Coordinates of C-alpha atoms and ligand atoms in Angstrom, one line a residue:
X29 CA 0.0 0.0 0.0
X30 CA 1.8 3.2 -1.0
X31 CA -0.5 6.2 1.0
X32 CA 0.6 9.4 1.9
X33 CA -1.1 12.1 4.0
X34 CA -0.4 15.5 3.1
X35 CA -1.8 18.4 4.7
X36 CA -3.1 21.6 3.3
X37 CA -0.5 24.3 3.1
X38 CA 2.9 21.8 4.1
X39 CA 4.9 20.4 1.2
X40 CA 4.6 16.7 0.4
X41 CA 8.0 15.8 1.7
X42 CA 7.5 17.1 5.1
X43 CA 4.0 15.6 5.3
X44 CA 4.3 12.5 4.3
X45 CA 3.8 9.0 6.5
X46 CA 5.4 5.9 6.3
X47 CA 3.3 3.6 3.5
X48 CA 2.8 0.3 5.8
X49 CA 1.7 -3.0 4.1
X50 CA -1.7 -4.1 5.4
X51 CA -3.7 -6.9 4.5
X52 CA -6.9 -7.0 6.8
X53 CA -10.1 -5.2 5.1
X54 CA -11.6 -5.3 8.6
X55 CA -11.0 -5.0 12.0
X56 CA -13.0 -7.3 14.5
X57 CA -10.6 -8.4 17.1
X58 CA -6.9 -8.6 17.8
X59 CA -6.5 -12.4 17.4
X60 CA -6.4 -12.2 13.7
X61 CA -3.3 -10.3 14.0
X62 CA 0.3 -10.9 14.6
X63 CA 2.6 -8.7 16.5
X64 CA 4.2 -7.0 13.0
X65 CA 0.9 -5.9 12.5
X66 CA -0.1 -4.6 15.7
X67 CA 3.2 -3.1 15.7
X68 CA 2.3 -1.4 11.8
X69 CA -0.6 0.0 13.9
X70 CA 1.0 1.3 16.5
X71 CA 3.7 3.3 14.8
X72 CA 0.9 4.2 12.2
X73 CA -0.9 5.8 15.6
X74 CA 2.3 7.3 16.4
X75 CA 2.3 8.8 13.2
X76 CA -0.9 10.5 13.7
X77 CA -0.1 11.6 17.0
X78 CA 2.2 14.0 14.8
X79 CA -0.6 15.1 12.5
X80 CA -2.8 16.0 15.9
X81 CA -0.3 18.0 16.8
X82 CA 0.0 20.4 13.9
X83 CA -1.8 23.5 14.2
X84 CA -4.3 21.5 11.2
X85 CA -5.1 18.1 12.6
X86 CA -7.0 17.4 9.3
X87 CA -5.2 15.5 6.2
X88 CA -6.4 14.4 3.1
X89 CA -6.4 10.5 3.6
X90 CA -9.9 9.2 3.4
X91 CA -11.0 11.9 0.8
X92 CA -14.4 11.0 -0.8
X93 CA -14.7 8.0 1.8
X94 CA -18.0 7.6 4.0
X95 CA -17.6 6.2 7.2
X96 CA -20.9 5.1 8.7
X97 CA -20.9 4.9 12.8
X98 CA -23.7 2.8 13.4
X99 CA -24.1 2.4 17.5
X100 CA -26.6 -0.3 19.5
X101 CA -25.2 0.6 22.8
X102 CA -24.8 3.7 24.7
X103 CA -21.1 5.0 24.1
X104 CA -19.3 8.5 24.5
X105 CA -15.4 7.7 23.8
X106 CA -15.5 5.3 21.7
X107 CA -18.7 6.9 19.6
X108 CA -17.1 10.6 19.2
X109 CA -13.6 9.4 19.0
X110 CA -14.1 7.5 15.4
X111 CA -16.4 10.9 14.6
X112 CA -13.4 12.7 15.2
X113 CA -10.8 10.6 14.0
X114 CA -12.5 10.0 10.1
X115 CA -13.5 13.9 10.2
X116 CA -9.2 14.9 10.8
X117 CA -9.0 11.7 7.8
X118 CA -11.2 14.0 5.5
X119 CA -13.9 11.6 5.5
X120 CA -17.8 12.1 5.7
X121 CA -19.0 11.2 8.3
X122 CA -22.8 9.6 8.6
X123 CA -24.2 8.8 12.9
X124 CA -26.9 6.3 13.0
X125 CA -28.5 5.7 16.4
X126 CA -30.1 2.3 16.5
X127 CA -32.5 3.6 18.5
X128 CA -33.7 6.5 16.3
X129 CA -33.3 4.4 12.8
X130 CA -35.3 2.1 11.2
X131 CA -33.7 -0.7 13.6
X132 CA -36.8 0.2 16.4
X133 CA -39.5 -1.1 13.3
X134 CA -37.6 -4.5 13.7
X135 CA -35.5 -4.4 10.8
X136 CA -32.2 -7.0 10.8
X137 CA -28.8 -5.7 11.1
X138 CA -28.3 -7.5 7.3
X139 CA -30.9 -5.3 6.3
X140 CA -29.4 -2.4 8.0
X141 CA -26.0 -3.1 6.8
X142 CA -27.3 -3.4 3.0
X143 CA -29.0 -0.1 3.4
X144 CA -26.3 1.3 5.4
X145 CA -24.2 0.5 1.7
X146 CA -26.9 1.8 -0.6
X147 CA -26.4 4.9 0.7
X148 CA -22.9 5.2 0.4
X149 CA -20.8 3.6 3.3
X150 CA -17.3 2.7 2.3
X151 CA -16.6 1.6 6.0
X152 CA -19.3 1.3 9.1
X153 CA -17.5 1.4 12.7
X154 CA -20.3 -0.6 14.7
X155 CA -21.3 -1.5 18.2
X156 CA -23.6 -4.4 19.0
X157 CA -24.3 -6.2 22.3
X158 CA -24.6 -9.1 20.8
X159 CA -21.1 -10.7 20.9
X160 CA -20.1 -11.8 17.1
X161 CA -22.6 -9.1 15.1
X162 CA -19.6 -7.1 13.6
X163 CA -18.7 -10.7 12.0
X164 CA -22.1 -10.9 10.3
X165 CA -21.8 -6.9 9.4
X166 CA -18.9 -7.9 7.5
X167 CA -20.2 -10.7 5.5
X168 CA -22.7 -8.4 4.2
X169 CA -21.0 -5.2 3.6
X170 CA -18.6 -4.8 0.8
X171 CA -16.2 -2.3 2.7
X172 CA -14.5 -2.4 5.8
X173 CA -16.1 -3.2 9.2
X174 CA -14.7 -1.8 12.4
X175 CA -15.8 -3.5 15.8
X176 CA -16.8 -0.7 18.3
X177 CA -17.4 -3.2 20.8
X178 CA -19.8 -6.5 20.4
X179 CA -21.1 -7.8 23.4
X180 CA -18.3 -8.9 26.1
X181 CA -16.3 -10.2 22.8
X182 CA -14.1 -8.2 21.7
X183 CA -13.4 -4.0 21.7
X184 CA -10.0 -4.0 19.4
X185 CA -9.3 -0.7 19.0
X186 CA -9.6 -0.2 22.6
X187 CA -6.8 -3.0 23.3
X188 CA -5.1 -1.2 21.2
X189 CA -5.4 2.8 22.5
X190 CA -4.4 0.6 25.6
X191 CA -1.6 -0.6 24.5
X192 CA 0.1 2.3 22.9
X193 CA -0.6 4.5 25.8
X194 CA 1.3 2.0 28.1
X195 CA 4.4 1.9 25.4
X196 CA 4.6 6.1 25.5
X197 CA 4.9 5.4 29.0
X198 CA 6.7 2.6 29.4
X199 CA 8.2 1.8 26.7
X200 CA 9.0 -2.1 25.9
X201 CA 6.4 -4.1 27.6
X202 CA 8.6 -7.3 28.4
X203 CA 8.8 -7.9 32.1
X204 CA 6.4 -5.1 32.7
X205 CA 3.7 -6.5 35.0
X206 CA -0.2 -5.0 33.9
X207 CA -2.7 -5.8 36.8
X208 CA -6.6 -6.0 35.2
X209 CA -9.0 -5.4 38.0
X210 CA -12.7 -5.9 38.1
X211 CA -15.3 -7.3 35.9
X212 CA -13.4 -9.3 33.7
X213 CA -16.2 -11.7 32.6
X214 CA -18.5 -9.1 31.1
X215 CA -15.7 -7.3 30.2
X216 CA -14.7 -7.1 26.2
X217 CA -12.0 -4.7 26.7
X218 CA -10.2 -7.5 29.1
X219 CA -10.7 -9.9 26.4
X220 CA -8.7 -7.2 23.6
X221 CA -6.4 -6.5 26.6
X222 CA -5.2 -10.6 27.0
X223 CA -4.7 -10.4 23.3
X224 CA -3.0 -7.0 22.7
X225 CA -0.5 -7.3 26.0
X226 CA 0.3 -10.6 26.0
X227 CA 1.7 -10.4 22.3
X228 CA 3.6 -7.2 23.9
X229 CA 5.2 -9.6 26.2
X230 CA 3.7 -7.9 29.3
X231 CA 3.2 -9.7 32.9
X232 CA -0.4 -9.5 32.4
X233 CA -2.5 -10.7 35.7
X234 CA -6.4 -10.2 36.2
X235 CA -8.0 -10.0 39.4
X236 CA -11.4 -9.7 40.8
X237 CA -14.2 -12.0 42.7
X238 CA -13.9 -15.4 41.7
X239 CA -17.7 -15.3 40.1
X240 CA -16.3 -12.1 37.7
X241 CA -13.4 -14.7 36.5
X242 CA -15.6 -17.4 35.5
X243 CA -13.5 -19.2 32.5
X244 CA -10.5 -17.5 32.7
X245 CA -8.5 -19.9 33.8
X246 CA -9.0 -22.5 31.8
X247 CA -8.4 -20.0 29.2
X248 CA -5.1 -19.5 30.6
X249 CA -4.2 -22.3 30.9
X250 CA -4.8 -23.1 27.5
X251 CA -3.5 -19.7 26.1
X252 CA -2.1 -20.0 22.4
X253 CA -1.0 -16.3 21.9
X254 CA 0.0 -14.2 19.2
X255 CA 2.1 -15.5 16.7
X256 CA 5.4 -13.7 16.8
X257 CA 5.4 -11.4 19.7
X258 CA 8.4 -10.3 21.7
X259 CA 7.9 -12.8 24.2
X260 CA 6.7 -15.9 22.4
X261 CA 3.4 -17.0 23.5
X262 CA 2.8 -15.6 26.6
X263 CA -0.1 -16.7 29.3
X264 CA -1.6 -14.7 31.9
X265 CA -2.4 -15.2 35.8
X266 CA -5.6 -15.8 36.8
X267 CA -6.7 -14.5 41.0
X268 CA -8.5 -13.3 43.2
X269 CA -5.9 -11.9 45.7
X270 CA -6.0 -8.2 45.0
X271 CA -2.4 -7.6 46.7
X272 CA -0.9 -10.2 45.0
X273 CA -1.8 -8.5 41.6
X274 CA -1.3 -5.4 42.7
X275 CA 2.3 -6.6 44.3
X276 CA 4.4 -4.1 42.0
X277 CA 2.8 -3.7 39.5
X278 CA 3.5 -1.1 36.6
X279 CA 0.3 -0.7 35.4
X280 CA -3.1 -1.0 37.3
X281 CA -6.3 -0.9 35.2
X282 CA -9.8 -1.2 36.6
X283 CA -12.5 -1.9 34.7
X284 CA -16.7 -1.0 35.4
X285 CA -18.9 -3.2 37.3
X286 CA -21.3 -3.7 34.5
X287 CA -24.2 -3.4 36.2
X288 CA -26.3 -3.8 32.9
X289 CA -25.0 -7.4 32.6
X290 CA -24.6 -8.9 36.1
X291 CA -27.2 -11.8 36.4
X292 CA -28.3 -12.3 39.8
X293 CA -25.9 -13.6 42.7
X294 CA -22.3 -13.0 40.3
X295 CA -21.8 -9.4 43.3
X296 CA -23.2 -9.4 46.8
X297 CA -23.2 -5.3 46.1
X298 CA -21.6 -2.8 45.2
X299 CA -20.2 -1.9 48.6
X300 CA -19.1 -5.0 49.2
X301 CA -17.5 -5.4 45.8
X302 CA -15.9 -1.5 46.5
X303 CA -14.6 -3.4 49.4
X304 CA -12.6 -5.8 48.6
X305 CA -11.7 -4.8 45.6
X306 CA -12.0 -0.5 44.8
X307 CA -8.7 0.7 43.5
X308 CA -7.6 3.0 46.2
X309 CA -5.0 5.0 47.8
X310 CA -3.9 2.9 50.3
X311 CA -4.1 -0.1 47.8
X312 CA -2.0 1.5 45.6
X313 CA 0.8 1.5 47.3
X314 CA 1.5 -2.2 47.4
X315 CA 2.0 -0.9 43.1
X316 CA 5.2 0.4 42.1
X317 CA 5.2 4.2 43.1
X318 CA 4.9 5.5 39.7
X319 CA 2.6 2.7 38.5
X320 CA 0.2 4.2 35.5
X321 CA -3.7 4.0 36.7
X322 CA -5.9 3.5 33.6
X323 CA -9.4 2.8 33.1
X324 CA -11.6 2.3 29.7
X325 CA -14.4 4.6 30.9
X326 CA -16.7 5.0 31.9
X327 CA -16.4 5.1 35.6
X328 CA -18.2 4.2 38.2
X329 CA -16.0 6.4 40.9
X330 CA -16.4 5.2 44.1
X331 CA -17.2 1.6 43.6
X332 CA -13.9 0.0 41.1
X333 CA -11.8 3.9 41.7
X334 CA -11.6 6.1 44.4
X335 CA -12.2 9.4 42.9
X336 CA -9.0 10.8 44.2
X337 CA -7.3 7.8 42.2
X338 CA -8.8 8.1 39.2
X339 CA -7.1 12.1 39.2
X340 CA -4.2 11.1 41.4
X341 CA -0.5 11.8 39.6
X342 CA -0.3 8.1 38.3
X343 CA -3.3 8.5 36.0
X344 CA -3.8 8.1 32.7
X345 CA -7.3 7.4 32.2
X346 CA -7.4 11.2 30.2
X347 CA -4.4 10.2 27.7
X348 CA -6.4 7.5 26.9
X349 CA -9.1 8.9 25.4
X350 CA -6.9 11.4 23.6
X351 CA -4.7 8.6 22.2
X352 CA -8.2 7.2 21.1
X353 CA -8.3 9.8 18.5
X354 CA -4.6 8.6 16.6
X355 CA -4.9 4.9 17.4
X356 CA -8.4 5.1 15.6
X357 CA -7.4 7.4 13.2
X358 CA -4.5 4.8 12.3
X359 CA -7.2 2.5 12.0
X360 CA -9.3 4.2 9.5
X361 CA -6.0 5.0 7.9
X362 CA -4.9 1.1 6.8
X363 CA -8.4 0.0 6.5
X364 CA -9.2 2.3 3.8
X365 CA -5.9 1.0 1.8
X366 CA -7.4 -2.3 1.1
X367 CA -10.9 -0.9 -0.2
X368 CA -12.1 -0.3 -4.0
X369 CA -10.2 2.1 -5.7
X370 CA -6.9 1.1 -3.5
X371 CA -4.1 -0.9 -5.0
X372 CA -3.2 -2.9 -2.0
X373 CA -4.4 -6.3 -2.0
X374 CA -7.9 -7.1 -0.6
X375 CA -8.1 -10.2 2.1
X376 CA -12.1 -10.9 1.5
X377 CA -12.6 -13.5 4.9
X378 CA -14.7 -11.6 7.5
X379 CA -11.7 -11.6 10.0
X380 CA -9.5 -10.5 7.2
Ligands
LIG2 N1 -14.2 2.6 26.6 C1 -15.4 2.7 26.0 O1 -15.7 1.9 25.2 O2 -16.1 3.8 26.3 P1 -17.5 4.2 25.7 O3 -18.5 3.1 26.1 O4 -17.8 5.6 26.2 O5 -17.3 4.2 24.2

């Protein structure tokens, strides 16, 4: 793929971005790619850090493209960040609340999608809560589909802001111990997380009440990986010992109780659950004393932060949403180089 982004009013030699090979039309989740690629992202999002930066944060790239953001679920970061990021890419931009469409009559997501192309889309950036809908998005649609989140599956480009925020920090992620705490089994961004830090090579441990964790460890211990990562295939830890994750760590990230999906008896309450397990001050400091505090968003403060945490020095949970905006604009960026009208080859599978 040979693209090059070139702002109005800078020559095309001081614009110009690295042309990275990519072969994936879509992007569902982070197991269909190896470490290169998530690597090509990365310095792609680096890339576009720079163009936020400039005094115009807007470049030609996605010129005459349509980016459809169709949303089933409530979102804020996610939602606006893609708005944002194919706006700066010079793309149109079309917002479809499922809510407010044609979706509330009780027509399919096929149908949706087919329409969703009949008017235009070159790529649709979806959330579902069914796990798996982006999959059948992409059968249908004949551009690329983004997965804004589907169900507790799988929120890729979130793994991924996650990731490249940690790396600014931190640089090389090998030896580097990541502590996950909260609601992992509802959770899709833990899910994106296991994929995206263990092919960085990161000590990756999730914690929370042994109910929130059903599955994991049999996952662990049958963890495959990420072909070609730093550190080989790496597993994760599995517990429910809150100092032992916490036990130097260089990273703590909590994650929301999801009160929306908790079937009965999975949390006592709240309070006990802010308990035993609420990220706070004093907890912190069995961490490493300049360990990063992150969190996806949105927050429930009080219950898996302490509001003073989620502010305190070691936080990052702000950067992250403004590294939304590159990672997803690198995104958007390679997708679009494998669509009609590109000369880069075209993988056609739906988790190409
Ligand atoms: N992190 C995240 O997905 O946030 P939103 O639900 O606000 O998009």
């Amino acid at each position: 793929m040979s693209l090059t982004i070139e702002p109005a009013g800078t020559s095309a030699a001081e614009a110009s971005l690295p042309a990275p090979r990519w072969r994936h039309r879509h992007l569902l989740d982070l197991d269909g790619l190896d470490w290169s690629e998530i690597e090509v992202l990365l310095r792609t999002a680096e890339d576009m850090r720079g163009v936020l930066a400039r005094p115009i944060a807007r470049v030609p790239a996605l010129r005459g493209r349509t980016v459809t953001i169709l949303f089933y679920e409530a979102s804020t970061r996610t939602r606006v960040s893609f708005e944002v990021a194919a706006k700066n890419l010079s793309a149109d931009v079309v917002n479809i609340t499922a809510s407010a469409s044609s979706v509330s009559k009780g027509e399919s997501l096929v149908d949706t999608v087919r329409t969703i192309e009949s008017l235009g889309a070159n790529m649709l950036v979806m959330r579902h809560a069914t796990s798996g809908a982006p999959y059948l998005a992409a059968e249908t649609f004949s551009g690329s589909v983004v997965n804004g989140g589907d169900g507790w599956h799988a929120h890729p480009s979130q793994g991924l802001l996650d990731l490249f925020t940690m790396r600014r920090h931190l640089g090389d992620l090998r030896g580097r111990k990541v502590a996950i705490v909260g609601d992992i089994l509802h959770s899709r961004v833990a899910r994106s997380n296991i994929w995206a830090l263990t092919a960085a090579g990161a000590e990756l441990w999730l914690c929370g009440p042994a109910t929130l964790l059903r599955g994991f460890e049999a996952w662990a211990g049958s963890w495959r990986g990420t072909a070609g990562g730093p550190d080989g295939r790496k597993g994760f830890v599995v517990t429910s010992d809150l100092r032992a994750a916490l036990r130097d760590a260089d990273v703590v990230m909590t994650l929301r109780i999801q009160r929306e999906r908790q079937a009965g008896g999975l949390l006592p309450s709240l309070r006990e659950y802010a308990a035993r397990f609420g990220i706070t001050r004093e907890r912190l400091r069995g961490a490493r004393p300049d360990a990063l505090v992150m969190h996806p968003g949105p927050m429930n403060e009080g219950v898996e932060i302490a509001p003073d945490v989620a502010v305190g020095s070691g936080s990052v949970i702000s950067e992250q949403v403004r590294n939304g905006v590159a990672v997803r604009m690198a995104i958007l960026h390679l997708l679009s180089g494998t669509l009609a009208g590109s000369t880069a080859p075209v993988e056609g599978t739906a988790r190409g």
